[in-house]
């Protein structure tokens, strides 16, 4: 056998990552359920490197050097389980299976445990970067036993994106940790996109700016601390003119956002862990609202009330929006990293947040200049209680806070929805508040359900006898 690695599942992601391995000098066995995709890959790109065509799973196993290494790039869920079974049937103890799909981390935990019983090593690797990243270098988040990582890590690091000479791939931790952090990565991606959408919507509706001009603003913002892949491609999308109508493309696209599930998974997991990921949750809900077409049509005539006039100084307001976008983005990342810490504690993964920020600097969809700052923050202070407490981010938010408040207030008085800007500001104000109305919530819970409360001036739990003389007893 000659192949150093195999890829099964040759749709967009799998075929590009197989080409990436081949271009990096690895001999790659390629396999797909329907042979047509395998043949198309070899016909179109066979000259790029050393591919070994495998028609059946038995051919695939026979083509691979021991220990065998197979990367699965098929649809997440049942298809992945089916393919794992097929591979496990022809692999031998010590061989390694890597799932590079968008698996739910709890599936990865289950699969790793069950394959370990059969002597097979498993890696659940989150891979981000879309089609282009897969070909040119994605960000790879592998989770699994150290022994498995030792056997495939160097190859994954080689094909990953490289930033400042460092690969955008590192061992995240055991079993489901890689897919967990990939899930949160996608959640942050949802929040990032929602914030960009709100910034765009404010320029359109509050300032009545033409789409192309808004695109120019985003292009300029890409030279500020906002510099990132998503800001860059926002400028591209806004600059695109529809050939059929001559209108901005964004004006002919149906305004109902789709979702494949990773944002929803992030929020479900955050609810279970008790971590407020308000930016991500608002982004998921905003997509759901956009897709509620029947309700939106029926609600179109609802009253807006008396709306305020547009801001007098458009240039100043655009700068306020930039500051609000940055501050809200910091909140979304702070919340995402909180969730990763909580998941890591819950499952005993020991995820290193600084290392994670490092591998998100390139290859992935949320790649951004400011991930360098996150990496520095955690390098200086690995036990940082919140990203918001790192000096750089504290200053960034403090210097933008007045702008942020003006933007949220203006949006409210002009009837423009900014759920992510608004909830991020509410989160910030909640986090820094000396006292919260949670005290009243506790009082109410004690009133109707005898749930008890703690006092600020004494140890223990207390209950007020609400339905008798309203005296207080220790519970
Ligand atoms: P798809 O998610 O569209 O999956 C298509 C592939 O799955 C084809 O190779 C298909 O084989 C195979 N497959 C299916 Br469907 N059911 C199968 C089964 N029961 N047995 C064997 N093979 C089966 O491909 P993709 O968009 O390239 O994504 C691959 C993975 O990477 C997914 O888990 C995805 O979530 C993840 N991902 C995608 C992106 C992205 O930007 N698209 C980014 C990051 C991660 P066939 O050719 O015989 O039908």
XYZ file of C-alpha atoms and ligand atoms in Angstrom:
524
model
C 0.000 0.000 0.000
C 1.192 3.480 -0.844
C -1.378 5.966 0.445
C -0.484 7.906 3.607
C -4.015 9.129 4.154
C -7.458 8.417 2.732
C -10.425 10.684 2.226
C -13.929 9.274 1.891
C -16.775 11.590 0.921
C -15.726 13.603 -2.109
C -18.314 16.385 -2.296
C -16.991 19.984 -2.226
C -15.239 19.754 1.130
C -13.818 16.232 0.799
C -12.485 16.607 -2.728
C -10.821 19.919 -1.895
C -9.187 18.603 1.226
C -8.004 15.505 -0.659
C -6.415 17.832 -3.231
C -4.887 19.838 -0.401
C -3.212 16.684 1.005
C -1.994 15.738 -2.475
C -0.633 19.219 -3.183
C 1.286 18.986 0.081
C 3.031 15.875 -1.171
C 0.952 13.191 0.535
C -0.241 10.162 -1.345
C -4.041 10.140 -0.913
C -6.503 7.290 -1.291
C -9.820 8.698 -2.465
C -13.218 7.066 -2.050
C -16.838 8.081 -2.415
C -20.094 6.131 -2.126
C -20.898 6.880 -5.751
C -17.796 6.279 -7.855
C -18.621 9.138 -10.259
C -17.292 11.720 -7.793
C -14.046 9.783 -7.322
C -13.542 9.551 -11.064
C -14.362 13.231 -11.569
C -11.782 14.198 -8.947
C -9.091 12.103 -10.601
C -10.052 13.260 -14.107
C -10.067 16.951 -13.178
C -7.260 17.129 -10.649
C -5.343 13.850 -10.834
C -2.298 15.741 -12.073
C -2.007 17.786 -8.878
C -0.459 14.956 -6.884
C -0.554 11.316 -6.018
C -4.116 9.953 -5.792
C -5.069 6.304 -5.358
C -8.546 5.505 -6.671
C -10.562 3.270 -4.343
C -13.817 1.878 -5.657
C -14.873 -0.056 -2.569
C -14.148 0.361 1.124
C -12.029 -2.802 0.916
C -9.924 -1.160 -1.852
C -9.670 1.925 0.327
C -8.347 -0.043 3.312
C -5.973 -1.997 1.077
C -4.535 1.218 -0.374
C -3.579 2.688 3.010
C -0.275 2.335 4.853
C -0.547 1.127 8.475
C -1.635 2.513 10.773
C -4.360 3.475 8.329
C -5.614 7.033 8.451
C -9.012 7.882 6.973
C -10.710 11.255 6.913
C -14.500 11.141 6.570
C -16.112 14.159 4.841
C -19.744 13.166 4.495
C -23.020 14.617 5.691
C -23.158 14.843 9.484
C -25.509 12.503 11.366
C -26.654 9.090 10.095
C -24.424 9.187 7.006
C -21.365 9.603 9.237
C -22.410 6.676 11.443
C -22.957 4.526 8.351
C -19.538 5.369 6.906
C -17.792 4.825 10.259
C -19.345 1.341 10.388
C -18.149 0.544 6.873
C -14.629 1.690 7.648
C -14.512 -0.052 11.018
C -15.430 -3.299 9.280
C -12.290 -3.212 7.117
C -9.831 -1.422 9.444
C -7.705 -3.117 12.112
C -6.802 -2.175 15.689
C -4.500 0.851 15.825
C -5.943 2.369 12.636
C -7.303 5.909 12.854
C -10.612 7.362 11.705
C -11.022 11.135 11.542
C -14.471 12.672 11.165
C -14.044 16.078 9.536
C -17.768 16.779 9.164
C -19.850 19.092 11.312
C -20.750 16.437 13.871
C -22.603 17.223 17.064
C -20.012 16.873 19.841
C -22.119 14.409 21.812
C -22.136 12.117 18.740
C -18.351 12.418 18.650
C -18.085 11.423 22.320
C -20.264 8.371 21.622
C -18.354 7.372 18.464
C -14.950 7.742 20.068
C -15.951 5.544 23.006
C -17.467 2.856 20.827
C -14.520 2.726 18.404
C -12.057 2.654 21.316
C -13.755 -0.580 22.481
C -12.908 -2.056 19.079
C -9.294 -0.903 19.268
C -9.746 1.834 16.667
C -8.538 5.378 17.242
C -10.878 8.253 16.506
C -10.528 11.974 15.999
C -13.476 14.369 15.741
C -12.107 17.322 13.829
C -14.004 20.527 13.301
C -12.929 21.993 9.965
C -13.748 25.581 9.027
C -13.057 27.611 5.943
C -15.642 26.396 3.476
C -14.708 25.175 0.051
C -11.766 27.499 -0.443
C -10.330 26.868 3.008
C -10.457 23.113 2.456
C -8.338 23.519 -0.663
C -5.923 26.243 0.383
C -5.721 25.664 4.124
C -8.589 25.493 6.610
C -8.627 25.972 10.360
C -8.719 22.500 11.906
C -9.938 21.725 15.431
C -9.162 18.071 16.189
C -10.369 16.381 19.368
C -9.494 12.862 20.481
C -6.935 10.814 22.392
C -3.367 12.182 22.402
C -2.251 8.922 20.768
C -4.561 9.534 17.795
C -3.410 13.118 17.483
C 0.231 12.065 17.480
C -0.501 9.842 14.475
C -2.308 12.404 12.327
C -1.613 15.822 13.863
C 1.500 16.605 11.803
C -0.372 15.899 8.549
C -3.342 18.026 9.588
C -1.016 20.828 10.676
C 0.681 20.712 7.281
C -2.529 21.155 5.266
C -4.032 23.754 7.639
C -3.780 27.495 7.043
C -0.534 29.018 8.343
C -0.375 32.403 10.097
C 2.991 33.918 11.067
C 4.569 30.499 10.585
C 2.124 28.771 12.917
C -0.425 26.209 11.724
C -4.133 26.877 12.280
C -4.485 23.424 13.784
C -3.772 22.189 17.283
C -4.910 19.311 19.469
C -7.962 20.767 21.231
C -8.458 18.009 23.813
C -10.165 14.618 24.236
C -13.187 13.156 22.427
C -15.861 15.765 21.549
C -13.787 18.876 22.326
C -12.858 19.589 18.701
C -16.411 19.441 17.447
C -17.593 21.433 20.473
C -15.252 24.337 19.750
C -16.146 24.145 16.041
C -19.805 24.406 17.046
C -19.121 27.513 19.132
C -16.979 28.889 16.284
C -20.040 28.617 14.049
C -22.192 30.245 16.740
C -19.787 33.172 16.864
C -19.929 33.271 13.067
C -23.723 33.655 13.331
C -23.319 36.541 15.804
C -20.651 38.218 13.662
C -22.894 38.059 10.591
C -25.928 39.345 12.464
C -23.931 42.320 13.803
C -22.702 43.089 10.293
C -26.300 42.876 9.076
C -27.489 45.309 11.732
C -24.708 47.780 10.898
C -25.695 47.601 7.217
C -29.398 47.965 8.019
C -28.743 51.085 10.128
C -26.828 52.747 7.282
C -29.654 51.920 4.926
C -32.627 52.803 7.075
C -31.321 55.493 9.418
C -29.073 57.240 6.870
C -30.739 56.240 3.613
C -27.358 55.378 2.090
C -27.117 53.653 -1.299
C -25.925 50.029 -1.091
C -22.709 50.675 -2.986
C -21.762 53.440 -0.563
C -22.366 51.135 2.373
C -20.067 48.624 0.668
C -17.398 51.320 0.534
C -17.773 51.926 4.272
C -17.228 48.214 4.987
C -14.206 48.228 2.714
C -12.751 51.112 4.727
C -13.606 49.367 8.013
C -11.494 46.449 6.866
C -8.470 48.691 7.474
C -9.461 49.233 11.123
C -9.475 46.940 14.160
C -12.552 45.309 12.536
C -10.327 43.794 9.807
C -11.661 40.298 9.130
C -12.766 37.918 6.436
C -16.479 38.581 7.037
C -16.078 42.383 6.812
C -14.035 41.943 3.634
C -16.629 39.761 1.919
C -19.452 42.047 3.092
C -17.870 44.791 0.981
C -17.765 42.367 -1.976
C -21.377 41.253 -1.619
C -22.629 44.844 -1.308
C -20.652 45.860 -4.399
C -22.223 43.108 -6.490
C -24.735 44.308 -9.092
C -27.384 41.913 -10.383
C -26.878 41.337 -14.105
C -30.570 40.736 -14.816
C -31.999 43.841 -13.138
C -29.067 46.205 -12.682
C -29.978 46.462 -8.999
C -27.643 45.709 -6.108
C -27.641 41.918 -5.770
C -28.594 42.225 -2.096
C -31.873 43.837 -3.187
C -32.946 40.871 -5.277
C -32.034 38.205 -2.698
C -35.013 36.956 -0.641
C -34.528 38.239 2.911
C -35.051 34.908 4.707
C -31.879 33.501 6.276
C -31.287 29.763 6.265
C -29.482 27.714 8.874
C -28.051 24.237 9.016
C -28.072 23.807 12.781
C -24.698 24.605 14.348
C -25.928 27.994 15.660
C -28.971 26.327 17.179
C -26.761 23.611 18.738
C -24.548 26.312 20.258
C -27.510 27.985 21.908
C -28.985 24.692 23.150
C -25.658 23.774 24.684
C -25.296 27.243 26.215
C -28.741 26.882 27.812
C -27.699 23.547 29.309
C -24.429 24.992 30.582
C -26.152 28.130 31.908
C -23.964 30.494 29.888
C -25.576 33.651 28.460
C -24.578 33.720 24.796
C -26.986 36.523 24.003
C -25.295 37.644 20.776
C -25.374 34.141 19.291
C -28.923 33.473 20.500
C -30.226 36.741 19.014
C -28.527 35.865 15.740
C -30.210 32.448 15.614
C -33.585 33.995 16.488
C -33.124 36.799 13.946
C -32.675 34.170 11.222
C -35.804 32.382 12.469
C -37.785 35.649 12.457
C -36.616 36.454 8.935
C -37.909 33.085 7.775
C -41.338 33.472 9.423
C -42.763 34.749 6.159
C -46.464 34.249 6.928
C -46.263 36.129 10.205
C -44.093 38.855 8.681
C -46.601 39.414 5.881
C -49.482 39.548 8.354
C -47.590 41.941 10.671
C -46.440 44.320 7.949
C -49.094 46.900 8.809
C -48.448 47.055 12.566
C -47.956 50.538 13.967
C -44.466 51.959 14.440
C -45.535 54.855 16.641
C -43.851 58.227 16.397
C -40.419 57.780 14.902
C -37.445 60.037 15.503
C -35.769 61.845 12.579
C -32.441 60.536 11.213
C -29.201 61.522 12.982
C -28.102 65.003 11.863
C -24.437 64.133 11.365
C -24.272 61.082 9.086
C -20.476 60.726 9.180
C -20.464 60.814 12.978
C -23.242 58.214 13.087
C -21.340 55.901 10.738
C -18.420 56.098 13.114
C -20.751 55.344 16.029
C -21.969 52.255 14.160
C -18.368 51.100 13.685
C -17.699 51.438 17.407
C -20.969 49.686 18.297
C -20.120 46.859 15.907
C -16.721 46.375 17.456
C -17.974 46.487 21.045
C -20.794 44.035 20.264
C -18.336 41.750 18.490
C -16.116 41.721 21.563
C -19.182 40.711 23.619
C -20.036 37.869 21.216
C -16.503 36.470 21.435
C -16.359 36.941 25.209
C -19.588 34.949 25.481
C -18.373 32.258 23.074
C -15.138 31.817 25.022
C -17.182 31.630 28.251
C -19.158 28.785 26.722
C -15.977 26.993 25.677
C -14.581 27.300 29.219
C -17.847 25.989 30.645
C -17.944 23.059 28.189
C -14.323 22.312 28.929
C -15.036 22.215 32.689
C -18.179 20.135 32.239
C -16.450 17.473 30.146
C -12.932 17.729 31.615
C -11.367 18.727 28.291
C -8.826 21.271 29.492
C -9.208 23.409 26.354
C -6.598 26.169 26.053
C -8.458 29.334 24.938
C -5.278 31.117 23.819
C -4.322 28.202 21.565
C -7.827 28.213 20.161
C -7.677 31.928 19.337
C -4.361 31.192 17.624
C -5.829 28.612 15.245
C -8.806 30.834 14.416
C -6.518 33.561 13.062
C -6.445 31.942 9.615
C -8.385 29.540 7.438
C -11.737 29.808 9.186
C -14.759 31.998 8.512
C -14.332 34.123 11.664
C -10.649 34.784 11.003
C -9.896 38.308 12.122
C -7.096 40.564 13.147
C -8.456 40.865 16.659
C -7.957 37.151 17.365
C -4.314 38.111 17.934
C -5.561 40.256 20.791
C -7.600 37.390 22.218
C -4.577 35.129 22.029
C -2.441 37.725 23.848
C -5.127 38.212 26.482
C -5.169 34.509 27.358
C -1.389 34.161 27.105
C -0.978 36.897 29.683
C -3.753 35.600 31.900
C -4.813 31.987 31.206
C -7.482 32.100 33.935
C -9.076 35.302 32.635
C -12.656 35.336 34.053
C -13.976 37.164 30.970
C -12.381 38.504 27.831
C -13.961 41.839 28.787
C -11.536 42.088 31.700
C -8.397 41.918 29.556
C -6.961 45.462 29.382
C -7.119 45.683 25.585
C -10.785 44.680 25.412
C -11.775 46.699 28.466
C -10.300 49.786 26.776
C -11.844 48.937 23.405
C -15.323 48.668 24.895
C -14.901 51.691 27.176
C -13.786 53.886 24.313
C -16.776 52.819 22.204
C -19.430 52.801 24.889
C -20.937 56.231 24.188
C -21.214 55.447 20.478
C -22.729 52.077 21.282
C -25.433 53.656 23.474
C -26.213 56.294 20.806
C -26.600 53.608 18.134
C -28.932 51.417 20.208
C -30.979 54.464 21.308
C -31.227 55.816 17.764
C -32.263 52.436 16.425
C -35.013 52.185 19.057
C -36.357 55.666 18.352
C -36.272 55.100 14.593
C -37.904 51.654 14.748
C -34.929 49.750 13.334
C -34.389 46.318 14.882
C -30.896 45.785 16.326
C -31.352 42.673 18.481
C -27.659 41.777 18.645
C -26.372 45.326 19.251
C -29.083 45.851 21.871
C -28.725 42.555 23.712
C -24.927 42.877 23.763
C -25.203 46.276 25.394
C -27.744 44.921 27.889
C -25.358 42.056 28.673
C -22.518 44.495 29.261
C -24.617 46.714 31.496
C -25.911 43.654 33.344
C -22.442 42.257 33.903
C -21.074 45.514 35.299
C -24.154 46.417 37.401
C -23.600 46.557 41.136
C -27.123 45.310 41.855
C -29.474 43.379 39.571
C -33.250 42.917 39.800
C -32.514 39.230 40.394
C -33.101 40.132 44.068
C -36.755 40.833 43.223
C -36.927 37.608 41.177
C -35.761 35.717 44.269
C -38.381 37.493 46.374
C -41.111 36.498 43.930
C -39.893 32.899 43.770
C -39.968 32.774 47.549
C -43.479 34.264 47.584
C -45.167 31.810 45.218
C -42.988 28.742 45.575
C -41.170 29.010 48.922
C -37.930 28.731 46.966
C -36.042 30.663 49.689
C -33.410 33.376 49.270
C -30.009 34.299 50.677
C -29.420 37.577 52.539
C -26.566 39.969 51.872
C -25.888 40.251 55.623
C -26.200 36.688 56.936
C -25.261 33.117 55.991
C -27.916 30.538 55.163
C -31.248 30.367 53.368
C -34.312 32.321 54.373
C -38.044 32.251 53.741
C -40.682 34.876 54.459
C -44.021 33.542 55.684
C -45.869 35.405 52.934
C -49.304 33.914 53.596
C -49.284 34.362 57.384
C -47.599 37.127 59.412
C -44.813 37.809 56.842
C -42.080 37.250 59.382
C -38.821 35.696 58.217
C -37.627 32.218 59.163
C -34.392 30.387 58.377
C -35.054 27.675 55.854
P -22.359 17.130 2.036
O -22.597 17.454 3.470
O -23.261 17.686 1.024
O -22.328 15.528 1.908
C -22.187 14.891 0.653
C -21.294 13.687 0.771
O -21.830 12.751 1.725
C -21.190 12.955 -0.550
O -19.866 12.483 -0.674
C -22.170 11.803 -0.350
O -21.895 10.696 -1.158
C -21.914 11.473 1.075
N -22.924 10.624 1.713
C -24.196 10.903 2.087
Br -25.030 12.490 1.811
N -24.811 9.880 2.672
C -23.931 8.884 2.662
C -23.981 7.541 3.120
N -25.050 7.048 3.735
N -22.879 6.773 2.930
C -21.797 7.272 2.327
N -21.689 8.536 1.871
C -22.738 9.334 2.044
O -20.848 17.491 1.627
P -19.965 18.789 1.963
O -20.727 20.039 1.819
O -18.711 18.582 1.215
O -19.654 18.634 3.527
C -19.000 17.501 4.071
C -18.952 17.636 5.594
O -18.188 18.789 5.919
C -20.329 17.839 6.226
O -20.366 17.175 7.465
C -20.396 19.330 6.427
O -21.256 19.685 7.472
C -18.956 19.661 6.736
N -18.555 21.034 6.444
C -18.967 21.673 5.317
C -18.559 22.959 5.035
C -19.002 23.663 3.798
O -18.633 24.846 3.636
N -19.736 23.037 2.904
C -17.682 23.608 5.916
C -17.247 22.933 7.030
C -17.689 21.646 7.290
P -22.573 10.583 -2.639
O -21.708 11.411 -3.538
O -22.493 9.140 -2.947
O -23.973 11.104 -2.534
